[in-house]
Coordinates of N, CA, C and O in Angstrom, one line a residue:
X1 N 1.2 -20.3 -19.6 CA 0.4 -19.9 -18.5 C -0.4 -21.0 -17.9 O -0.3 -21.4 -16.7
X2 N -1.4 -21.7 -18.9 CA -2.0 -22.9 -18.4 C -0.7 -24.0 -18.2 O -0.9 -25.1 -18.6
X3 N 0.1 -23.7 -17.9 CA 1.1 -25.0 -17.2 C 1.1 -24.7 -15.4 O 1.5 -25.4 -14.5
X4 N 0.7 -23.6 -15.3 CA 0.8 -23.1 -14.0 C -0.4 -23.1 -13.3 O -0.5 -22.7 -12.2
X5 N -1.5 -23.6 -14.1 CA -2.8 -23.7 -13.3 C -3.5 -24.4 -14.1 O -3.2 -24.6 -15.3
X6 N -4.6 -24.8 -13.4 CA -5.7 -25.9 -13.6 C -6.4 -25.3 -15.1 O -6.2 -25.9 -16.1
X7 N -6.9 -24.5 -15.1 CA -8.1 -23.9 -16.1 C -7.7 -22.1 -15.9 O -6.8 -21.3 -15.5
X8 N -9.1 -22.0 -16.5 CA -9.0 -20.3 -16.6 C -9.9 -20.0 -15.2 O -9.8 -18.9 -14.6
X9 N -10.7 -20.9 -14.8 CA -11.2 -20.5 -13.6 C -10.5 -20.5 -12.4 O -10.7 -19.8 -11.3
X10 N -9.4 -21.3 -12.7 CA -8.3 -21.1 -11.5 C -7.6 -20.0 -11.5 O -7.3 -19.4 -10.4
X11 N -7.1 -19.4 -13.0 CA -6.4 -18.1 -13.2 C -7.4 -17.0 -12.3 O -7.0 -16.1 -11.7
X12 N -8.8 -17.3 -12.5 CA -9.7 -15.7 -12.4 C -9.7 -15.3 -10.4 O -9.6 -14.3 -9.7
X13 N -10.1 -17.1 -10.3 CA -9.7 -17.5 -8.6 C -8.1 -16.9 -8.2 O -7.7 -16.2 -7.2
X14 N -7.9 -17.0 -8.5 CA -6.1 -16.5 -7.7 C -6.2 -15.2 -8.3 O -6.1 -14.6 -7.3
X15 N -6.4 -14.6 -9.0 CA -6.7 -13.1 -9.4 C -7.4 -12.6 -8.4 O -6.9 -11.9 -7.5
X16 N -8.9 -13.1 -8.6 CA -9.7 -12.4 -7.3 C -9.1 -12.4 -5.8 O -9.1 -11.5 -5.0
X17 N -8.6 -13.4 -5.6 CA -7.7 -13.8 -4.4 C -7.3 -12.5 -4.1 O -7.7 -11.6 -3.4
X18 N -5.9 -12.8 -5.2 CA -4.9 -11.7 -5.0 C -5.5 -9.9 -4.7 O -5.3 -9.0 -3.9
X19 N -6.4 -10.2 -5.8 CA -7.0 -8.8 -5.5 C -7.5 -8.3 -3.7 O -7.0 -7.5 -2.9
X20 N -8.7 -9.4 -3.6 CA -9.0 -9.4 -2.7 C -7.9 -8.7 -0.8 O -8.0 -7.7 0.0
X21 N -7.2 -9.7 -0.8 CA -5.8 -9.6 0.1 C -5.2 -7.9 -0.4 O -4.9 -7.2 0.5
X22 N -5.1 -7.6 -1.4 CA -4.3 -6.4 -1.9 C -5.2 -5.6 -1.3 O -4.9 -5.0 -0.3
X23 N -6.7 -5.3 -2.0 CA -7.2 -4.4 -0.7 C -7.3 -4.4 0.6 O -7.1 -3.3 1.1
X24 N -7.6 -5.4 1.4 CA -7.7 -5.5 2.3 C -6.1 -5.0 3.3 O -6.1 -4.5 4.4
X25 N -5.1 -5.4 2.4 CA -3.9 -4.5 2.7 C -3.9 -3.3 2.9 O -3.6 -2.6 3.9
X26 N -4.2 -3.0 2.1 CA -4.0 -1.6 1.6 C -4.9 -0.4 2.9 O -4.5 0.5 3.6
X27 N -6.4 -1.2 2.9 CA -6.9 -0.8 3.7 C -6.8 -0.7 5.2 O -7.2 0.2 5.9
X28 N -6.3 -2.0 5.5 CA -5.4 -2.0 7.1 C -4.3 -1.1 7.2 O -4.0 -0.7 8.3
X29 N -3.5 -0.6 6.2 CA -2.6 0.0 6.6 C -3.0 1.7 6.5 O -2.6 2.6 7.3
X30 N -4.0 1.9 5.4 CA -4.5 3.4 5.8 C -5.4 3.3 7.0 O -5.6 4.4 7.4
X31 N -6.0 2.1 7.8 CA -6.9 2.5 8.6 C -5.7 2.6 10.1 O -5.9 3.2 11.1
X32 N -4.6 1.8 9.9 CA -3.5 2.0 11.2 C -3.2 3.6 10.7 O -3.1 4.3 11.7
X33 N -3.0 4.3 9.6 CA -2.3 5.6 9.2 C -3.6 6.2 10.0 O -3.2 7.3 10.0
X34 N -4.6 6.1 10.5 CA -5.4 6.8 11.1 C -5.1 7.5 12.4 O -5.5 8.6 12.9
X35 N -4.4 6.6 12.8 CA -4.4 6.4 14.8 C -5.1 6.0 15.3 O -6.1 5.7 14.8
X36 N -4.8 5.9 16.5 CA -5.2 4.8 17.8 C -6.8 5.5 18.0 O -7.5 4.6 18.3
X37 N -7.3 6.4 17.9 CA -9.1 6.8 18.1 C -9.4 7.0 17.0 O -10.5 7.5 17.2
X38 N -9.3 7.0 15.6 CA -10.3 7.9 14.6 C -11.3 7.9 15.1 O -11.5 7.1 16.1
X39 N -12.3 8.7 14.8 CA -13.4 9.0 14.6 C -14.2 8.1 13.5 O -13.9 7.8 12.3
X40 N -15.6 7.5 14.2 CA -16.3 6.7 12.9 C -16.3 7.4 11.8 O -16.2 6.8 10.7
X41 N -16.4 8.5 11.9 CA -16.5 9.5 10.0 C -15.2 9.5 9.9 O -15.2 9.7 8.6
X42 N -14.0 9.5 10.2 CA -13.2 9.7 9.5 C -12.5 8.0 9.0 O -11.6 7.8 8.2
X43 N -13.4 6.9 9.6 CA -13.0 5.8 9.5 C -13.3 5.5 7.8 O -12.8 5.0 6.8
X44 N -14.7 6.0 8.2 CA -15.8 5.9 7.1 C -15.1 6.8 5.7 O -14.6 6.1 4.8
X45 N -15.0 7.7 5.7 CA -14.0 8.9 4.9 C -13.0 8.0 4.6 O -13.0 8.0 3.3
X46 N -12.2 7.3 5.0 CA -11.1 6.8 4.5 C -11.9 5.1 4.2 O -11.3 4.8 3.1
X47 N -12.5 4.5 4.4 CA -12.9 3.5 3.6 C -13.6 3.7 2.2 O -13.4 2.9 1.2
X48 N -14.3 4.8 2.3 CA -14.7 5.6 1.1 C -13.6 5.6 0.3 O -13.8 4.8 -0.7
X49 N -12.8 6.1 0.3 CA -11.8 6.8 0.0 C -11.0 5.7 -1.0 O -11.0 5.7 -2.2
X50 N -10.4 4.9 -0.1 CA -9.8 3.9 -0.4 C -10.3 2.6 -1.6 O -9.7 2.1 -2.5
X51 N -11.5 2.5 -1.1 CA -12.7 1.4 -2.3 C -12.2 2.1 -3.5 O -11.5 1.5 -4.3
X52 N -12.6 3.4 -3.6 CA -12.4 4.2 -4.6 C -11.6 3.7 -5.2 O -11.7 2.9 -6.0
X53 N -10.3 4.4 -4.7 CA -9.2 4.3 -4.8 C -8.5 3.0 -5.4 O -7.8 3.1 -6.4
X54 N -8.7 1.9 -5.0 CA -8.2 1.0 -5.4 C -9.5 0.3 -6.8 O -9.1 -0.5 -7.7
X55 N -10.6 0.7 -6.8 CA -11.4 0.7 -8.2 C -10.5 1.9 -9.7 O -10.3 1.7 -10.9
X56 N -10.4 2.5 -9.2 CA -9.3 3.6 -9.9 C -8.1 2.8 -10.6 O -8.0 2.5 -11.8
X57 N -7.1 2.5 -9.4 CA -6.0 1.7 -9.8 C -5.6 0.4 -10.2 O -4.5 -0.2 -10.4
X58 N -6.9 0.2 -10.2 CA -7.0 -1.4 -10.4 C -8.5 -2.0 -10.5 O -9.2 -2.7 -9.7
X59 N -8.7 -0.9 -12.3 CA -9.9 -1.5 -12.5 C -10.4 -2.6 -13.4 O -11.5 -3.1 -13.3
X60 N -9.7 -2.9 -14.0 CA -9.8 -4.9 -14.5 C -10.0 -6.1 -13.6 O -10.6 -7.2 -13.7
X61 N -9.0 -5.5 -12.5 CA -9.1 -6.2 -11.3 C -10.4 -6.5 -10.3 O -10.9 -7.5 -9.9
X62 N -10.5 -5.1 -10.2 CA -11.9 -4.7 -9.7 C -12.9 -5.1 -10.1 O -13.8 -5.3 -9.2
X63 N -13.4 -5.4 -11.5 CA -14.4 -5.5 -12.4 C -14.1 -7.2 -12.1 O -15.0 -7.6 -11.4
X64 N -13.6 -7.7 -12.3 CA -13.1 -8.9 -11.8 C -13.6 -9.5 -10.9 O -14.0 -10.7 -11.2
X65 N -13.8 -9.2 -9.6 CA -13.7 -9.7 -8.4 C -15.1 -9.2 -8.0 O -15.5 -9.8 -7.0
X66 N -16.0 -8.4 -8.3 CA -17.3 -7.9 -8.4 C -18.1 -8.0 -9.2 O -19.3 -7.6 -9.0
X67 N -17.8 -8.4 -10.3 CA -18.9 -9.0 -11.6 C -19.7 -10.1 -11.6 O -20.8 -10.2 -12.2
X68 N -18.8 -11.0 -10.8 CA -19.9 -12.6 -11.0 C -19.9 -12.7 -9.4 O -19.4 -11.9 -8.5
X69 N -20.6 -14.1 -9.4 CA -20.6 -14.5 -8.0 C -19.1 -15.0 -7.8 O -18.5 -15.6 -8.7
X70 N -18.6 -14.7 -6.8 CA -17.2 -15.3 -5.7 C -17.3 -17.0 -6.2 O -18.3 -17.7 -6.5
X71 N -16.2 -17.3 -6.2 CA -15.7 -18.7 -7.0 C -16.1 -19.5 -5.3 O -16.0 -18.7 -4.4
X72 N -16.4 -20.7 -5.1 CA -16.4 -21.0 -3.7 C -15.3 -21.7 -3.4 O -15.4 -22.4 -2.4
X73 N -13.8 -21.7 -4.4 CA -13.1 -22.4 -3.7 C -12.0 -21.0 -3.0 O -10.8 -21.1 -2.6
X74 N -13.0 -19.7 -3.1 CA -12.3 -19.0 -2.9 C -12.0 -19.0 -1.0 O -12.9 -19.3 -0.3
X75 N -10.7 -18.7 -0.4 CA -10.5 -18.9 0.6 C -11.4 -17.7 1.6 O -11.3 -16.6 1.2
X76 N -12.2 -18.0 2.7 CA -13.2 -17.5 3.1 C -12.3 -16.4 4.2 O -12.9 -15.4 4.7
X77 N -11.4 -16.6 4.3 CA -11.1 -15.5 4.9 C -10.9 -14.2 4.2 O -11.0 -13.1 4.7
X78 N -10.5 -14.3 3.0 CA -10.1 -13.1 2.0 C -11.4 -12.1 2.3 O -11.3 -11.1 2.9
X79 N -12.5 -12.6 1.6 CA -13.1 -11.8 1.8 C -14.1 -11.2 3.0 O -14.7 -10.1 3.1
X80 N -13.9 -12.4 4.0 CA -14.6 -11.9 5.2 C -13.8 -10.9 5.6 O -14.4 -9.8 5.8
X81 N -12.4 -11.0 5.9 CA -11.7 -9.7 6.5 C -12.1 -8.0 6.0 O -12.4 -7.1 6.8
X82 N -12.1 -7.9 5.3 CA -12.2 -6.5 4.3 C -13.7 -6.6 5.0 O -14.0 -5.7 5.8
X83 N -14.5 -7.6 4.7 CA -16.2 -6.9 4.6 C -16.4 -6.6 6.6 O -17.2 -5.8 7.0
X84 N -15.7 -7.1 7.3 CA -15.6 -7.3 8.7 C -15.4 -5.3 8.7 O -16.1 -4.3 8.9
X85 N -14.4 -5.5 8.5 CA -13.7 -3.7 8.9 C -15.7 -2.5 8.1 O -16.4 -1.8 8.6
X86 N -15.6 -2.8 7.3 CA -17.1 -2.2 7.0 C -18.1 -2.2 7.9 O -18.6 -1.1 8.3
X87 N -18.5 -3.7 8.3 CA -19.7 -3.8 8.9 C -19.4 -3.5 10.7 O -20.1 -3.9 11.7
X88 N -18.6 -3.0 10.8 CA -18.3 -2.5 12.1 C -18.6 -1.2 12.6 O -18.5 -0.8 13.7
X89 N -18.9 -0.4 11.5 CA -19.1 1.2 11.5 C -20.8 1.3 11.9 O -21.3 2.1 12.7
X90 N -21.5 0.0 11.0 CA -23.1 0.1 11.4 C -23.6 -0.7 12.4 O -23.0 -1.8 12.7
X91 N -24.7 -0.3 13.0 CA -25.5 -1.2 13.7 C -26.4 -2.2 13.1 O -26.4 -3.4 13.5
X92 N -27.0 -1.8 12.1 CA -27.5 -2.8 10.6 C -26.4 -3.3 10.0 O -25.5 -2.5 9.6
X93 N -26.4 -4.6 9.8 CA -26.0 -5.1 8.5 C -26.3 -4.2 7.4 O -25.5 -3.5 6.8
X94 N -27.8 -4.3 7.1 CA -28.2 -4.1 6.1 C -27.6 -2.7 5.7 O -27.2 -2.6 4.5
X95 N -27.5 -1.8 6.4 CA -26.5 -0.2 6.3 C -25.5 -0.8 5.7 O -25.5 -0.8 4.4
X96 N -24.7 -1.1 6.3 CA -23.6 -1.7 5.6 C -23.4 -2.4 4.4 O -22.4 -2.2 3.7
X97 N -24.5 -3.4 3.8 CA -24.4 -3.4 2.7 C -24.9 -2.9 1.3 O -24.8 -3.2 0.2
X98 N -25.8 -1.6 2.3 CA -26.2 -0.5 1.3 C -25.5 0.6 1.3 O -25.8 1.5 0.5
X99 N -24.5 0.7 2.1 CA -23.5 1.7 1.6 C -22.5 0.6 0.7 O -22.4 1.2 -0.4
X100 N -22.0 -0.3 0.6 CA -21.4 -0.8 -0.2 C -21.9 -0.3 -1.8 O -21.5 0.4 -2.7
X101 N -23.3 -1.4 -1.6 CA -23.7 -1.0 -2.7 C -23.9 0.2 -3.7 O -23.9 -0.1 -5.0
X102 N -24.0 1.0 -3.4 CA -23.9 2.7 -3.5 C -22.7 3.1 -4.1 O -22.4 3.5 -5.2
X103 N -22.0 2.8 -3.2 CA -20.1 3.0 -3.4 C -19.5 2.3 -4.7 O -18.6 2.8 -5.4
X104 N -20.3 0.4 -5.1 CA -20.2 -0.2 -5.9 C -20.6 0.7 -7.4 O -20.0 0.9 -8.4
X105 N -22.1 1.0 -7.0 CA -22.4 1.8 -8.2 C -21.8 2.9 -8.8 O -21.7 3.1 -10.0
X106 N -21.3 3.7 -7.9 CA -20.5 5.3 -8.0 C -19.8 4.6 -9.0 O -20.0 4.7 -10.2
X107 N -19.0 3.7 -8.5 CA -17.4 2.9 -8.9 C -17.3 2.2 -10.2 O -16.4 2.3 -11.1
X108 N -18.3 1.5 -10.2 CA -18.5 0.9 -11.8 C -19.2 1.4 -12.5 O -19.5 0.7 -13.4
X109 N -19.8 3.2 -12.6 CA -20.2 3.9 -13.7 C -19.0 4.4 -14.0 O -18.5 4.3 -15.1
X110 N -18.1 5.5 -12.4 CA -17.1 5.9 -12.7 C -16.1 5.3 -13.5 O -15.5 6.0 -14.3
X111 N -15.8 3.8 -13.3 CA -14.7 3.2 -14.1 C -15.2 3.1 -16.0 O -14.4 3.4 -16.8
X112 N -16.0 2.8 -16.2 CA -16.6 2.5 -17.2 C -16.6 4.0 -18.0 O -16.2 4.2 -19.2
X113 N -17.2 4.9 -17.3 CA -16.6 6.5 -18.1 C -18.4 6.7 -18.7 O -18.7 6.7 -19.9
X114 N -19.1 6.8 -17.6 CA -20.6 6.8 -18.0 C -20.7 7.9 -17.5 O -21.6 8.2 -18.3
X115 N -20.6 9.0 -16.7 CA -20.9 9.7 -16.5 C -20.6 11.3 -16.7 O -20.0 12.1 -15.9
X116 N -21.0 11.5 -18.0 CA -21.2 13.0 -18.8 C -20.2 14.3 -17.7 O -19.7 14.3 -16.5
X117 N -20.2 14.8 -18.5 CA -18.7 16.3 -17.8 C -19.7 16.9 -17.3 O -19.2 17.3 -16.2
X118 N -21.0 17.3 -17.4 CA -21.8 18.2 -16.4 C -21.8 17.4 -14.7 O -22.2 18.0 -13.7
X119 N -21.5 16.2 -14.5 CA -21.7 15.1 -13.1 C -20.5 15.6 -12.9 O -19.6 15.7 -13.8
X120 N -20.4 16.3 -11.1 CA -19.0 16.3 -10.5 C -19.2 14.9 -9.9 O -20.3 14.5 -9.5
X121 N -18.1 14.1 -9.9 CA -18.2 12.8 -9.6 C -17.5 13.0 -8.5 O -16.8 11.9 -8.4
X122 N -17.2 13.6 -7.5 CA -16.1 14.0 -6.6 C -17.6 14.6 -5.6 O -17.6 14.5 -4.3
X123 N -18.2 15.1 -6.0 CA -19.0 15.4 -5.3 C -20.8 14.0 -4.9 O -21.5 13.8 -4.0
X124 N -20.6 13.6 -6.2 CA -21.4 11.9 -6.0 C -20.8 11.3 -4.6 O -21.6 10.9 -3.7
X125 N -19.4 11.2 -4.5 CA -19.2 10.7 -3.4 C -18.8 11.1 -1.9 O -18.3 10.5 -1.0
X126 N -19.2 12.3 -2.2 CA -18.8 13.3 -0.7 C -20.6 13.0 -0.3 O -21.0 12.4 0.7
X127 N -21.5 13.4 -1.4 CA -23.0 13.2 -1.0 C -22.7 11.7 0.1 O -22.7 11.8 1.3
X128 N -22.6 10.3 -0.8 CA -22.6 9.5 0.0 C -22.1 9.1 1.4 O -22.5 8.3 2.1
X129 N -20.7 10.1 1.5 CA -20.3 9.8 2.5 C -21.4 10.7 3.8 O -21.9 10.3 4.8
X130 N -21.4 12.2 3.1 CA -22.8 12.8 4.3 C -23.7 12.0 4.4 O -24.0 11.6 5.6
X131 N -24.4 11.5 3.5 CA -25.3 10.5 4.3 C -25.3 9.2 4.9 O -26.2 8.6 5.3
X132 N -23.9 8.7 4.8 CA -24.0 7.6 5.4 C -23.7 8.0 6.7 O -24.4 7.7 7.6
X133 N -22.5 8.9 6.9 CA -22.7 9.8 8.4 C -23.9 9.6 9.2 O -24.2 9.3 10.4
X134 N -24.3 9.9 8.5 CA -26.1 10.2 9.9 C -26.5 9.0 10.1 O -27.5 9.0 10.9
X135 N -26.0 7.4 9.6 CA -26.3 6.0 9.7 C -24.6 5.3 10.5 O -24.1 4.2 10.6
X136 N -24.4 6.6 11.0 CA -22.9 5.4 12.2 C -23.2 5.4 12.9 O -23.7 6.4 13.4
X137 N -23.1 4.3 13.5 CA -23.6 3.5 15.1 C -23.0 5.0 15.9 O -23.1 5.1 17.1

């Protein structure tokens, strides 16, 4: 494996990369599965949705790419693209990266298996999505 890259920091870099680009796929193509007008809430609903979704299916990865600070030889478009499609829903920045962060939290208790059988965790994130509703441009 280390004949194919520099160090282990290179391995974690091309990981996050990869990651990175994979959502950001994933997400362009459910937000074209929308159609030509969604609606900001159903834009929002399906970004929701999707973060989720890909913390679910890919959570080593996830845990990964959100744990430490971004490597800086990481390529600047990876991550700007994805956080672009978010911060378009608000008029604040700051909205935008407090619904992130929210969504981050749900996601790394959910993955981790912290949250007791009396928590509907299905309903943690319907709450967040009602209230971020009342915060779209």
């Amino acid at each position: 494996l280390y004949k194919q890259f520099e160090s282990k920091a290179d391995i974690e870099t091309q990981l996050i990369e990869i990651g990175f680009r994979l959502q950001g796929d994933t997400t362009q193509r459910a937000l074209a599965a929308l159609g030509p007008s969604p609606s900001r809430k159903t834009v929002l609903e399906m970004l929701v949705h999707a973060y989720r979704d890909f913390g679910a299916r890919h959570p080593q990865l996830y845990r990964l790419m959100h744990e430490r600070p971004l490597p800086s030889s990481l390529p600047s478009d990876v991550y700007e693209a994805r956080a672009t499609t978010y911060r378009g829903l608000f008029a604040e920045h700051e909205m935008g990266v407090s619904l992130w962060t929210w969504a981050h939290g749900l996601l790394v208790l959910e993955i981790a298996g912290r949250y007791g059988p009396e928590v509907d965790i299905d309903r943690l994130w319907e709450i967040l999505i009602e209230k971020a509703t009342v915060e779209l441009n």
